[in-house]
XYZ file of C-alpha atoms in Angstrom:
653
model
C 80.184 174.344 221.430
C 76.770 173.473 220.509
C 74.401 172.961 223.794
C 73.775 169.201 222.477
C 77.398 168.572 222.935
C 77.136 169.543 226.461
C 74.005 168.150 227.336
C 73.416 164.772 224.690
C 70.346 163.851 226.487
C 68.651 166.825 225.823
C 69.967 168.009 222.552
C 67.566 168.843 219.644
C 67.353 166.648 216.687
C 69.445 166.384 213.720
C 69.002 169.514 211.263
C 67.325 171.854 214.307
C 69.689 174.162 215.447
C 69.175 177.000 218.284
C 67.274 179.200 215.649
C 65.290 176.563 214.206
C 63.929 175.578 217.616
C 62.255 178.961 218.041
C 60.864 179.627 214.546
C 61.519 176.650 212.102
C 59.152 174.413 210.454
C 57.178 171.991 211.981
C 56.594 174.029 214.794
C 58.464 171.392 216.763
C 59.187 172.974 220.740
C 62.867 172.351 221.300
C 64.655 173.158 224.664
C 66.639 175.968 225.050
C 69.665 176.167 227.222
C 67.746 177.366 230.296
C 65.114 174.998 229.646
C 68.058 172.329 229.529
C 69.480 173.163 232.695
C 65.973 173.394 234.654
C 65.443 170.294 233.298
C 68.641 168.836 234.204
C 68.294 169.948 237.664
C 65.041 168.290 238.384
C 66.243 165.078 237.347
C 69.461 165.237 239.010
C 67.337 166.469 242.321
C 65.110 163.430 241.729
C 67.757 161.184 241.361
C 69.729 162.688 244.658
C 66.389 162.668 246.693
C 65.960 158.998 245.857
C 69.102 158.109 246.922
C 69.304 159.623 250.129
C 65.986 158.285 250.889
C 66.987 154.757 250.138
C 70.205 155.163 252.379
C 68.124 156.507 254.915
C 65.399 153.998 255.055
C 67.981 151.504 254.834
C 69.391 152.526 258.089
C 66.063 153.289 260.223
C 64.481 149.906 259.072
C 67.467 147.849 260.006
C 67.056 146.141 263.272
C 68.983 147.893 266.097
C 69.227 150.979 264.171
C 70.173 153.218 267.243
C 73.166 151.534 267.708
C 73.976 151.854 264.112
C 73.281 155.588 264.330
C 75.660 155.939 267.392
C 78.194 153.359 266.533
C 78.948 153.900 262.832
C 77.843 157.283 261.845
C 78.986 159.104 264.949
C 81.907 156.218 265.978
C 81.190 156.341 269.244
C 83.135 154.096 271.780
C 81.796 150.671 273.162
C 83.190 152.119 276.273
C 80.427 154.948 276.523
C 77.505 152.600 275.598
C 75.543 150.356 278.289
C 76.449 146.822 278.010
C 76.306 143.381 279.720
C 79.702 140.839 283.423
C 79.079 140.771 285.028
C 77.696 139.095 287.396
C 75.706 140.302 284.495
C 76.297 139.879 284.414
C 76.809 140.106 284.797
C 76.507 139.107 283.263
C 77.908 140.105 282.742
C 78.964 142.906 283.945
C 80.385 145.605 281.534
C 78.135 148.538 281.853
C 80.756 150.671 279.935
C 81.605 148.050 277.417
C 79.676 146.218 274.914
C 80.874 142.458 276.248
C 80.883 142.006 280.129
C 79.715 139.259 283.029
C 76.234 139.437 281.409
C 77.747 138.231 283.920
C 78.623 141.607 284.724
C 78.438 145.332 283.112
C 81.213 146.906 284.762
C 83.498 149.970 284.219
C 85.669 149.394 281.381
C 88.717 150.913 279.327
C 88.392 153.409 276.572
C 87.416 151.369 273.174
C 89.002 150.851 269.995
C 87.157 153.003 267.576
C 88.015 150.656 264.266
C 87.349 147.750 266.125
C 83.699 149.026 267.648
C 83.091 150.325 264.001
C 83.889 146.715 262.681
C 82.415 145.054 265.219
C 78.877 147.592 264.617
C 79.034 146.689 260.628
C 79.216 143.072 261.412
C 76.345 143.252 263.616
C 74.422 145.457 261.290
C 74.736 142.612 258.444
C 73.811 139.480 260.652
C 70.491 141.345 262.131
C 69.810 142.739 258.557
C 69.924 139.021 257.328
C 67.908 137.811 260.385
C 65.287 140.253 260.049
C 64.865 139.688 256.357
C 64.808 135.799 257.435
C 62.095 136.291 259.859
C 60.184 138.863 257.479
C 60.301 136.024 254.904
C 58.796 133.290 257.348
C 56.023 135.740 258.572
C 54.854 136.635 254.826
C 54.496 132.686 254.138
C 51.991 133.034 256.684
C 48.332 133.343 255.979
C 47.094 136.609 257.417
C 44.429 134.990 259.738
C 47.130 133.014 261.066
C 49.459 136.313 261.839
C 46.363 137.670 263.334
C 45.727 134.849 265.470
C 49.371 134.777 266.809
C 49.400 138.236 267.639
C 46.088 137.858 269.772
C 47.276 134.895 271.289
C 50.722 136.583 272.530
C 48.830 139.645 273.864
C 46.367 137.464 276.086
C 49.210 135.482 277.341
C 50.971 138.739 278.248
C 47.870 140.396 279.965
C 47.253 137.216 282.160
C 50.719 136.821 283.141
C 50.170 140.562 284.100
C 47.285 140.338 285.770
C 48.678 137.196 287.812
C 51.459 138.860 289.076
C 49.794 141.817 290.155
C 47.480 139.649 292.528
C 47.791 140.631 296.014
C 50.956 138.800 297.403
C 50.259 137.091 300.664
C 52.083 137.692 303.556
C 55.172 135.794 304.486
C 54.670 132.592 306.271
C 56.248 132.075 309.888
C 59.376 129.835 309.078
C 61.712 127.637 311.043
C 64.933 128.890 310.665
C 67.714 125.868 310.258
C 71.075 126.991 312.057
C 73.581 126.830 309.027
C 76.151 124.466 308.590
C 80.010 125.064 308.537
C 79.496 129.220 309.381
C 81.751 129.279 312.246
C 85.495 129.107 311.393
C 88.000 128.261 313.426
C 91.569 129.496 313.079
C 94.018 127.505 310.660
C 96.648 125.152 312.537
C 99.471 126.759 310.406
C 100.862 129.910 311.638
C 101.650 131.251 308.200
C 98.147 130.409 306.519
C 96.947 131.786 309.446
C 98.791 135.144 309.465
C 97.788 135.472 305.725
C 94.326 134.927 306.293
C 94.506 137.734 308.604
C 95.697 139.820 306.087
C 92.772 139.385 303.600
C 90.816 140.273 306.666
C 92.544 143.176 307.242
C 91.856 144.145 303.417
C 88.485 143.803 304.031
C 88.416 145.987 306.646
C 90.113 148.625 304.826
C 87.703 148.386 301.656
C 84.683 148.483 304.257
C 85.836 151.287 306.375
C 86.570 153.728 303.081
C 83.558 152.850 301.889
C 81.856 153.470 305.297
C 83.943 156.991 305.673
C 83.252 158.329 302.118
C 80.242 156.660 300.220
C 77.955 154.924 303.233
C 74.847 154.275 301.615
C 75.793 155.171 298.252
C 76.328 151.866 295.722
C 79.791 152.006 295.337
C 83.125 154.054 296.642
C 85.726 156.174 294.596
C 88.963 155.450 296.292
C 91.147 158.340 294.631
C 88.525 160.984 294.850
C 86.874 159.756 297.828
C 83.354 160.032 297.234
C 80.337 157.648 295.917
C 79.877 156.069 292.826
C 76.568 154.729 291.433
C 76.238 152.512 288.559
C 73.270 152.906 286.259
C 72.729 149.343 286.519
C 70.623 150.002 289.845
C 68.880 152.805 288.628
C 68.036 154.936 291.915
C 68.382 151.491 294.577
C 71.375 152.700 297.076
C 73.582 150.197 299.225
C 75.020 147.676 296.578
C 78.120 147.683 298.706
C 76.340 146.981 301.522
C 74.164 144.323 300.656
C 77.340 142.848 298.641
C 79.268 142.615 301.725
C 76.759 141.344 304.244
C 77.812 137.456 304.129
C 81.593 138.603 303.641
C 81.331 140.211 307.080
C 79.497 137.479 308.716
C 81.929 134.758 307.466
C 84.902 137.093 308.653
C 83.146 137.577 311.770
C 83.206 141.241 311.451
C 80.136 141.490 313.772
C 80.019 145.338 314.383
C 79.969 145.827 310.804
C 77.250 143.316 309.584
C 75.266 144.533 312.511
C 75.763 148.482 310.941
C 74.863 147.202 307.492
C 71.396 145.057 308.892
C 70.824 148.277 310.600
C 71.007 150.236 307.193
C 69.105 147.581 305.635
C 66.325 147.974 307.867
C 66.141 151.448 307.578
C 66.881 152.700 304.331
C 66.816 149.904 301.663
C 64.202 151.011 299.187
C 62.865 149.116 296.320
C 60.055 151.950 295.359
C 61.892 153.889 292.895
C 60.789 155.006 289.520
C 64.004 153.798 287.510
C 65.271 151.373 285.199
C 67.390 148.622 286.658
C 69.192 145.667 285.234
C 67.420 142.636 286.278
C 70.483 140.447 286.276
C 72.784 142.890 287.925
C 70.038 143.340 291.021
C 69.010 139.624 291.212
C 72.878 138.565 291.755
C 73.880 141.227 293.857
C 70.885 142.293 295.923
C 68.159 139.116 296.032
C 71.337 136.936 296.423
C 72.894 139.030 298.983
C 69.862 139.329 301.052
C 68.714 135.587 300.687
C 72.474 134.725 301.752
C 72.112 137.002 304.822
C 69.277 135.666 305.689
C 70.321 132.062 305.425
C 73.599 133.057 307.613
C 71.849 134.608 310.568
C 68.243 133.926 310.420
C 67.149 138.013 310.690
C 63.498 138.184 309.281
C 64.503 141.766 307.767
C 66.903 139.654 304.983
C 63.895 137.450 304.019
C 61.528 139.985 303.668
C 63.512 142.309 301.768
C 64.270 139.390 299.321
C 60.916 138.558 298.451
C 59.774 142.131 298.352
C 62.516 142.698 295.641
C 61.712 139.310 293.855
C 58.247 140.401 293.595
C 59.369 143.497 292.222
C 61.222 141.970 289.637
C 58.224 139.832 287.969
C 56.996 141.898 285.431
C 60.535 141.529 283.782
C 58.980 137.952 282.371
C 55.912 139.818 280.736
C 57.075 138.875 277.142
C 55.211 136.578 274.618
C 58.082 133.701 275.558
C 58.346 134.073 279.062
C 62.137 135.167 278.408
C 62.679 137.872 280.775
C 64.186 141.544 279.448
C 67.395 142.914 280.575
C 65.862 146.027 281.908
C 62.948 146.941 284.038
C 61.438 149.844 285.187
C 60.759 149.297 288.905
C 57.800 151.408 289.182
C 55.944 151.227 285.682
C 56.910 147.407 285.574
C 57.769 148.317 281.734
C 61.075 146.116 280.237
C 62.856 146.511 277.404
C 66.329 145.042 276.177
C 69.876 146.419 275.858
C 69.510 148.363 272.144
C 73.246 146.722 271.132
C 72.038 143.029 271.860
C 71.116 141.408 268.319
C 67.985 143.602 267.375
C 66.464 143.466 270.997
C 67.545 140.166 272.289
C 67.662 139.049 275.811
C 70.909 137.849 276.818
C 71.864 134.296 277.724
C 73.929 134.919 281.036
C 71.448 137.292 281.921
C 68.072 135.334 281.679
C 70.211 132.144 282.520
C 71.306 133.526 285.861
C 67.956 133.842 287.780
C 67.424 130.434 288.544
C 68.940 129.734 291.848
C 67.528 133.040 293.751
C 64.214 132.401 292.335
C 64.186 128.565 293.380
C 65.287 129.994 296.819
C 62.165 132.932 296.531
C 59.820 130.218 296.149
C 61.150 128.002 299.034
C 61.212 130.989 301.319
C 57.459 132.532 300.270
C 55.683 129.426 299.928
C 54.775 130.818 296.492
C 55.685 129.096 293.409
C 55.544 131.842 290.855
C 59.042 132.411 291.092
C 60.109 128.878 290.557
C 57.417 128.784 287.502
C 59.140 131.787 285.889
C 62.735 130.045 285.749
C 61.230 126.889 284.838
C 59.825 128.171 282.049
C 62.932 129.395 280.802
C 64.377 125.986 280.499
C 60.870 124.843 278.442
C 61.880 127.542 275.724
C 65.676 126.714 275.778
C 64.826 122.834 275.384
C 62.340 123.410 272.530
C 65.126 125.508 270.252
C 67.778 123.529 268.279
C 71.317 123.829 269.276
C 73.732 125.043 266.544
C 76.486 122.563 267.024
C 74.779 121.642 270.525
C 75.836 124.932 271.391
C 73.631 127.961 273.058
C 74.103 131.304 271.379
C 74.158 134.327 273.479
C 71.014 136.218 271.745
C 67.327 134.765 272.209
C 64.434 137.173 271.056
C 61.767 137.504 273.971
C 58.942 137.922 271.566
C 59.818 135.155 268.880
C 61.358 132.882 271.273
C 64.054 132.427 268.724
C 67.773 132.537 268.609
C 69.842 136.229 267.698
C 72.707 136.105 266.326
C 74.692 132.972 266.705
C 77.298 134.210 268.655
C 78.435 131.583 271.558
C 81.100 132.655 274.703
C 81.484 130.906 277.931
C 82.885 134.459 278.817
C 80.873 137.265 278.848
C 77.223 137.379 277.609
C 77.060 133.315 278.239
C 79.270 132.539 281.374
C 76.957 132.185 284.324
C 74.192 130.221 282.102
C 76.575 127.597 282.383
C 77.503 127.947 285.980
C 73.813 127.824 287.078
C 72.865 124.629 285.195
C 75.317 123.056 286.924
C 74.709 124.795 290.302
C 71.035 124.231 289.784
C 71.744 120.107 290.063
C 73.929 120.565 292.913
C 71.534 122.647 294.756
C 68.617 120.462 294.318
C 70.723 117.773 296.463
C 71.254 116.379 292.884
C 67.647 115.667 292.080
C 67.303 118.248 289.096
C 68.405 115.615 286.301
C 67.354 117.723 283.628
C 70.065 120.935 284.814
C 72.236 118.307 284.778
C 72.040 116.422 281.330
C 71.469 120.101 280.182
C 74.959 120.949 281.708
C 77.027 118.021 280.654
C 75.630 118.332 276.930
C 76.886 121.917 276.612
C 80.171 121.191 278.020
C 80.812 118.339 275.565
C 80.068 120.819 272.708
C 81.889 123.309 274.575
C 84.565 120.928 274.539
C 84.606 120.026 271.033
C 83.924 123.572 269.286
C 85.658 126.012 271.538
C 88.624 124.452 273.649
C 91.840 124.471 272.150
C 95.196 124.326 273.251
C 98.056 126.913 272.238
C 101.432 126.238 270.376
C 103.182 126.148 273.892
C 100.357 123.956 275.691
C 98.110 126.503 277.108
C 94.503 125.291 277.314
C 92.032 128.183 276.362
C 88.356 128.661 275.681
C 87.454 130.357 272.454
C 84.567 132.196 271.124
C 82.575 131.043 268.443
C 80.757 133.502 265.773
C 78.625 131.767 263.295
C 81.238 128.990 262.783
C 84.153 130.586 263.059
C 86.521 130.853 266.379
C 87.882 133.895 267.678
C 91.188 133.101 269.905
C 90.092 134.990 272.773
C 89.511 134.506 276.310
C 88.062 136.780 278.735
C 88.970 137.454 282.710
C 85.377 136.227 283.146
C 85.704 132.827 281.277
C 88.491 132.076 283.819
C 85.696 130.918 286.523
C 85.137 127.895 283.880
C 88.036 126.303 285.734
C 86.315 125.970 288.970
C 83.139 125.110 287.049
C 84.705 121.984 285.430
C 85.954 120.788 288.701
C 83.199 121.398 290.374
C 81.082 119.413 288.326
C 83.700 116.560 287.791
C 82.260 114.450 290.562
C 78.754 114.072 288.740
C 80.566 113.636 285.278
C 79.822 110.733 283.063
C 81.205 107.529 283.718
C 85.323 107.681 283.107
C 85.042 111.786 282.915
C 85.427 112.781 286.459
C 89.372 113.036 286.258
C 88.969 114.273 282.825
C 87.049 117.310 283.961
C 89.147 117.664 287.313
C 92.382 118.109 284.768
C 90.546 120.280 282.444
C 89.887 122.913 285.474
C 93.388 122.723 286.434
C 94.562 123.277 282.706
C 92.390 126.789 282.764
C 93.662 127.805 286.133
C 96.699 127.433 284.714
C 96.341 129.614 281.510
C 94.570 132.303 283.469
C 97.317 131.975 286.119
C 99.650 132.581 283.252
C 97.627 135.762 282.197
C 98.363 137.438 285.585
C 101.834 136.414 285.573
C 102.680 138.316 282.038
C 101.827 141.438 283.400
C 103.775 143.806 284.964
C 101.117 144.244 287.504
C 101.011 140.285 287.801
C 97.087 141.181 287.773
C 95.175 139.840 284.664
C 93.868 141.814 281.655
C 90.148 141.940 280.975
C 90.998 139.689 277.846
C 94.020 138.149 276.372
C 94.433 136.372 273.106
C 95.918 133.486 271.323
C 96.940 134.132 267.618
C 99.558 135.959 265.704
C 102.230 134.624 267.802
C 100.835 135.642 271.102
C 99.679 133.925 273.995
C 97.895 134.599 277.106
C 98.658 138.479 276.618
C 95.982 141.416 275.783
C 96.921 143.171 272.454
C 94.311 145.483 272.348
C 94.030 148.623 274.546
C 90.603 148.192 275.130
C 91.452 145.044 276.713
C 94.277 145.646 279.290
C 92.274 146.991 282.202
C 91.578 145.153 285.514
C 88.634 146.082 287.613
C 89.096 143.661 290.720
C 87.328 141.099 289.083
C 87.151 137.682 291.164
C 86.811 134.743 288.374
C 90.405 133.801 289.038
C 90.383 133.486 292.667
C 87.051 131.896 292.177
C 89.183 128.976 290.140
C 91.828 128.940 292.804
C 89.499 128.178 295.499
C 87.674 125.658 293.827
C 90.815 123.781 292.581
C 92.178 124.310 296.091
C 89.014 122.623 297.716
C 88.925 119.922 295.214
C 92.795 118.944 295.045
C 94.837 120.574 298.104
C 97.609 121.242 295.439
C 99.442 123.838 297.307
C 100.638 125.770 294.322
C 96.722 127.464 294.431
C 97.598 129.104 297.819
C 100.575 130.378 296.266
C 99.022 131.807 293.130
C 96.212 133.258 295.436
C 98.810 134.608 297.673
C 100.500 136.297 294.459
C 97.569 138.038 293.494
C 97.142 139.660 297.338
C 100.419 141.208 297.034
C 99.633 142.521 293.534
C 96.465 143.760 295.160
C 98.279 145.325 297.908
C 101.108 146.511 295.680
C 99.139 148.237 292.980
C 95.461 148.624 293.612
C 95.374 149.580 297.324
C 95.138 153.328 298.076
C 94.497 155.535 300.837
C 90.723 155.533 299.994
C 90.092 151.562 299.369
C 91.041 149.868 295.962
C 91.111 150.752 292.831
C 91.021 148.964 289.386
C 93.735 149.788 286.963
C 93.364 151.031 283.531
C 96.570 149.221 282.242
C 97.971 146.123 283.887
C 101.244 146.302 281.531
C 102.432 149.724 282.317
C 105.283 150.266 284.633
C 103.019 152.829 286.706
C 99.469 152.735 288.139
C 96.684 154.361 286.200
C 93.573 154.248 288.453
C 89.804 153.962 287.164
C 88.884 155.101 290.790
C 86.333 152.617 291.469
C 86.027 149.816 294.281
C 83.707 147.473 292.803
C 80.899 145.944 295.335
C 81.749 142.639 293.834
C 85.509 143.007 295.352
C 83.940 142.959 298.901
C 81.290 140.058 298.157
C 83.462 137.764 295.629
C 87.429 138.698 295.662
C 87.962 139.098 298.878
C 85.953 136.101 300.264
C 87.196 133.629 297.693
C 90.742 134.476 299.005
C 89.607 134.197 302.571
C 87.956 130.823 301.901
C 91.518 129.628 300.326
C 93.406 130.264 303.605
C 90.597 128.861 305.695
C 90.058 125.009 306.480
C 87.063 123.179 304.440
C 84.932 123.063 307.084
C 84.307 126.655 306.404
C 81.089 126.753 304.250
C 81.574 123.337 302.969
C 80.981 122.585 299.351
C 78.423 119.810 300.141
C 76.040 122.206 301.969
C 76.505 125.417 300.141
C 76.393 127.125 296.615
C 77.792 130.139 295.511
C 75.779 132.143 293.505
C 77.184 134.001 290.516
C 78.155 137.169 293.189
C 79.288 134.396 295.391
C 76.388 134.671 297.588
C 75.629 131.772 299.692
C 72.714 129.500 299.223
C 72.122 126.166 300.850
C 71.322 122.950 299.343
C 67.540 122.270 299.281
C 67.183 118.759 300.954
C 65.164 116.277 298.813
C 62.488 115.894 301.590
C 61.761 119.516 302.139
C 61.583 121.158 298.796
C 58.978 123.713 300.479
C 59.123 125.646 303.152
C 57.893 124.404 306.300
C 55.082 126.755 307.031
C 53.675 126.369 310.913
C 50.059 126.487 311.959
C 49.187 129.247 314.074
């Protein structure tokens, strides 16, 4: 076969054979077999190199390329990646899951690789489109404008850093105001009294085992009987101690409270060279210390709370003033979760600082804390809200929204909670917070709240205009929120919001009741003929979460409907039957199994929130009356700041 048949692109002209190429007329040089193969290889090599360069260039120039590499190329499970609550959180709160209570990033179950891959690809596409839009907008500016914007941003950040590094004056002396409603009398009803005593015994069991096996560490591993430390706290120790302080106080566990106070005095140290979650450290440590101070009047708690607040200020050193999610406590360098929409900050994290920072200004006499969180509002109020909704992601450099994902559960939840509670905590004078809250709730009702075919009301998630009919355990706090805000609702809407709270409580109770363990899964769905049931393996776990008990507590206080005490007691029995072990209380990997599979973590919020809410459900209403106290996202107690006294009273010396 002639060479031209094999390699038509490089064959000789008509009439020129192989021999002619070597010595024929015209002296025209024609490629021989060896030359043809070398040329072909060279061209193919060029094409192949260009293709490889294009592929890898696309990967590395896309936003959030680290997430792409880990999640797409290596198919890593989201359960192994840091994430966002709790509480936040915390937000979330799912250190091991990509969605958690910004309110909280807690221990999660193994992820679904196919779902993770699908989520990663969707995130990459959205990030890429957004990056292209931002690049286009930037290119439309004149070079002088771009340079000016950069210089202005640098100048603003430098000024903030200088201001925060200025010597912080010592704390002013204050007159401690004795707290209202912290001394509890025994319930008159013997059966209720017995149930409340049982919940206190649960607290003693959890505390004693933490003390015995993990004292001074962050959390307890109740099966292996050792300490558990989450990366959320860096090298800060004692999360369970600080989280449990106010629960110990209101349960009148006086010896245990004194032990905890002594540990705080002698061992609680924030001078660590480690990266922490600003959200989690704020709600657990700052909130826990503030609450302990307001209950006991012990000066060490005020001192430590303000000291930690100062340490968190560098997180706000961004061009927009929207804080970073993560902060190195020594260097003051911040960053965001790498998976969060091209390096965005998370709504439930930066939106869950307001209550604590307002109280830090109140107790320190320094307005800087309040200024930082009020600036967050300023940024938010300048932005256009898609359909009136607040997306979960906001870029701290540009001050613009990231992906248009909206959730009242993980990544969004406590932002809405803090809007309502900011208004209540201000003695109802913060009318801006009130308006923001009710405007947001109206948009949530319009676009997210749906009813299943059997009549269960649920709150879906909104992703770029499309609904995902999934509701997280974290979202179950919203029943209590709607009910708590009913009294300040627009005219004629109070009863509606109270009923909406009751409907959400019922749905969340169903999510518990439809499992074998009678404890709720991390998330449950309303599609494919399924209602209030988890359908994915990575949504079937329970990590001692408090949100359903939180809603039961508010619904009991506001309606006194006995079913909320009944449902709460069902949860107590389930915790005792399935989560209690010799070494404390453990979360469960699958609430639908016939036999327990433990995750071996006793979360600090189990003592701070779950047991506290249960105790209050079986207490009289004069213990921590709602007209005098606000609960932060970790159930830590903050008093309402009266109208006539917004700043701390400083005694003349």
